[in-house]
GROMACS .gro file of C-alpha atoms in nm:
model
  147
    1UNK     CA    1   0.565   3.431   1.571
    2UNK     CA    2   0.221   3.340   1.437
    3UNK     CA    3   0.104   3.077   1.684
    4UNK     CA    4  -0.258   2.971   1.651
    5UNK     CA    5  -0.422   2.738   1.900
    6UNK     CA    6  -0.658   2.476   1.761
    7UNK     CA    7  -0.906   2.298   1.988
    8UNK     CA    8  -1.117   1.985   1.983
    9UNK     CA    9  -1.334   1.804   2.236
   10UNK     CA   10  -1.392   1.430   2.255
   11UNK     CA   11  -1.693   1.314   2.456
   12UNK     CA   12  -1.752   0.948   2.532
   13UNK     CA   13  -2.096   0.824   2.423
   14UNK     CA   14  -2.247   0.474   2.456
   15UNK     CA   15  -1.994   0.190   2.457
   16UNK     CA   16  -1.668   0.311   2.305
   17UNK     CA   17  -1.830   0.553   2.062
   18UNK     CA   18  -1.696   0.909   2.088
   19UNK     CA   19  -1.837   1.236   1.960
   20UNK     CA   20  -1.548   1.460   1.859
   21UNK     CA   21  -1.617   1.827   1.795
   22UNK     CA   22  -1.412   2.119   1.674
   23UNK     CA   23  -1.555   2.456   1.581
   24UNK     CA   24  -1.900   2.375   1.435
   25UNK     CA   25  -1.806   2.028   1.312
   26UNK     CA   26  -1.871   1.684   1.458
   27UNK     CA   27  -1.712   1.348   1.390
   28UNK     CA   28  -1.824   1.009   1.523
   29UNK     CA   29  -1.531   0.792   1.624
   30UNK     CA   30  -1.584   0.428   1.718
   31UNK     CA   31  -1.408   0.094   1.712
   32UNK     CA   32  -1.485  -0.195   1.479
   33UNK     CA   33  -1.696  -0.473   1.629
   34UNK     CA   34  -1.383  -0.691   1.650
   35UNK     CA   35  -1.241  -0.439   1.900
   36UNK     CA   36  -1.556  -0.392   2.109
   37UNK     CA   37  -1.723  -0.111   1.917
   38UNK     CA   38  -2.033  -0.077   1.706
   39UNK     CA   39  -1.847   0.022   1.387
   40UNK     CA   40  -2.024   0.357   1.342
   41UNK     CA   41  -1.708   0.546   1.247
   42UNK     CA   42  -1.334   0.528   1.202
   43UNK     CA   43  -1.136   0.443   1.512
   44UNK     CA   44  -0.885   0.694   1.654
   45UNK     CA   45  -0.581   0.543   1.484
   46UNK     CA   46  -0.763   0.540   1.150
   47UNK     CA   47  -0.857   0.905   1.203
   48UNK     CA   48  -0.487   0.977   1.261
   49UNK     CA   49  -0.396   0.816   0.928
   50UNK     CA   50  -0.679   1.000   0.752
   51UNK     CA   51  -0.562   1.328   0.909
   52UNK     CA   52  -0.214   1.274   0.769
   53UNK     CA   53  -0.348   1.207   0.419
   54UNK     CA   54  -0.588   1.501   0.437
   55UNK     CA   55  -0.315   1.736   0.556
   56UNK     CA   56  -0.079   1.627   0.279
   57UNK     CA   57  -0.360   1.674   0.024
   58UNK     CA   58  -0.435   2.026   0.146
   59UNK     CA   59  -0.067   2.121   0.141
   60UNK     CA   60  -0.044   1.980  -0.213
   61UNK     CA   61  -0.337   2.192  -0.330
   62UNK     CA   62  -0.196   2.509  -0.173
   63UNK     CA   63   0.164   2.473  -0.293
   64UNK     CA   64   0.131   2.303  -0.634
   65UNK     CA   65   0.093   2.637  -0.820
   66UNK     CA   66   0.409   2.775  -0.655
   67UNK     CA   67   0.602   2.481  -0.804
   68UNK     CA   68   0.421   2.509  -1.137
   69UNK     CA   69   0.277   2.160  -1.087
   70UNK     CA   70  -0.069   2.111  -1.232
   71UNK     CA   71  -0.276   1.873  -1.019
   72UNK     CA   72  -0.541   1.694  -1.224
   73UNK     CA   73  -0.579   1.455  -0.932
   74UNK     CA   74  -0.415   1.393  -0.596
   75UNK     CA   75  -0.478   1.128  -0.334
   76UNK     CA   76  -0.286   0.965  -0.053
   77UNK     CA   77  -0.297   0.601   0.056
   78UNK     CA   78  -0.186   0.575   0.420
   79UNK     CA   79  -0.127   0.263   0.628
   80UNK     CA   80   0.033   0.198   0.964
   81UNK     CA   81   0.153  -0.091   1.176
   82UNK     CA   82   0.029  -0.109   1.532
   83UNK     CA   83   0.088  -0.395   1.777
   84UNK     CA   84  -0.242  -0.437   1.964
   85UNK     CA   85  -0.061  -0.621   2.245
   86UNK     CA   86   0.063  -0.279   2.359
   87UNK     CA   87  -0.292  -0.139   2.377
   88UNK     CA   88  -0.431  -0.449   2.549
   89UNK     CA   89  -0.138  -0.448   2.796
   90UNK     CA   90  -0.029  -0.798   2.692
   91UNK     CA   91   0.334  -0.697   2.639
   92UNK     CA   92   0.571  -0.405   2.683
   93UNK     CA   93   0.552  -0.296   2.318
   94UNK     CA   94   0.439   0.060   2.262
   95UNK     CA   95   0.065   0.104   2.208
   96UNK     CA   96   0.107   0.343   1.913
   97UNK     CA   97   0.216   0.306   1.555
   98UNK     CA   98   0.565   0.171   1.494
   99UNK     CA   99   0.558   0.254   1.123
  100UNK     CA  100   0.339   0.465   0.895
  101UNK     CA  101   0.372   0.452   0.517
  102UNK     CA  102   0.203   0.661   0.252
  103UNK     CA  103   0.178   0.669  -0.124
  104UNK     CA  104   0.100   0.980  -0.324
  105UNK     CA  105  -0.111   0.928  -0.635
  106UNK     CA  106  -0.057   1.235  -0.849
  107UNK     CA  107  -0.231   1.286  -1.180
  108UNK     CA  108  -0.032   1.548  -1.369
  109UNK     CA  109   0.141   1.619  -1.696
  110UNK     CA  110   0.408   1.824  -1.517
  111UNK     CA  111   0.772   1.711  -1.556
  112UNK     CA  112   0.889   1.444  -1.313
  113UNK     CA  113   1.168   1.667  -1.175
  114UNK     CA  114   0.920   1.941  -1.083
  115UNK     CA  115   0.687   1.690  -0.920
  116UNK     CA  116   0.970   1.539  -0.715
  117UNK     CA  117   1.084   1.884  -0.597
  118UNK     CA  118   0.723   1.970  -0.511
  119UNK     CA  119   0.674   1.644  -0.316
  120UNK     CA  120   0.991   1.700  -0.114
  121UNK     CA  121   0.865   2.047  -0.017
  122UNK     CA  122   0.513   1.915   0.051
  123UNK     CA  123   0.649   1.659   0.297
  124UNK     CA  124   0.837   1.932   0.484
  125UNK     CA  125   0.530   2.156   0.527
  126UNK     CA  126   0.256   1.915   0.641
  127UNK     CA  127   0.178   2.000   1.008
  128UNK     CA  128   0.033   1.656   1.081
  129UNK     CA  129   0.332   1.479   0.927
  130UNK     CA  130   0.568   1.702   1.122
  131UNK     CA  131   0.377   1.631   1.445
  132UNK     CA  132   0.407   1.256   1.384
  133UNK     CA  133   0.772   1.261   1.278
  134UNK     CA  134   0.903   1.477   1.564
  135UNK     CA  135   0.840   1.470   1.938
  136UNK     CA  136   0.553   1.692   2.053
  137UNK     CA  137   0.519   1.827   2.406
  138UNK     CA  138   0.217   1.619   2.506
  139UNK     CA  139   0.097   1.662   2.863
  140UNK     CA  140  -0.214   1.637   3.075
  141UNK     CA  141  -0.310   1.997   3.154
  142UNK     CA  142  -0.555   1.925   3.438
  143UNK     CA  143  -0.816   1.688   3.573
  144UNK     CA  144  -1.164   1.826   3.647
  145UNK     CA  145  -1.383   1.605   3.863
  146UNK     CA  146  -1.752   1.683   3.825
  147UNK     CA  147  -2.032   1.558   4.049
   0.00000   0.00000   0.00000
């Protein structure tokens, strides 16, 4: 089994701005002004959608040659429905996405049948898509109180 552990750290900054780091990379995450932020970056649920599209794009690039699909262009439009009443504790609806939809925009002269076979495989190999579509063991590991 080839298990690899990936890590990231999210550190709260001023207001609701967060500095997220992983390896040597940094990402500013914030909320739009309408949700109490300063709009200096995508919010966490937008980052989730972007991560799905990025993962699908990377999988497409890696596997297209194996399916003999020439990619002259590939992009993903991702959107999701989220009931903010769940986040703001105004009702018992879940605080997360209820539905996520995506559209692949593929520029290719490859036959439609090959592209459809390739897309079906692509969807089955995207780690972010798999993590969203199937339950993940999510748990608080520990709480460290610092003085």
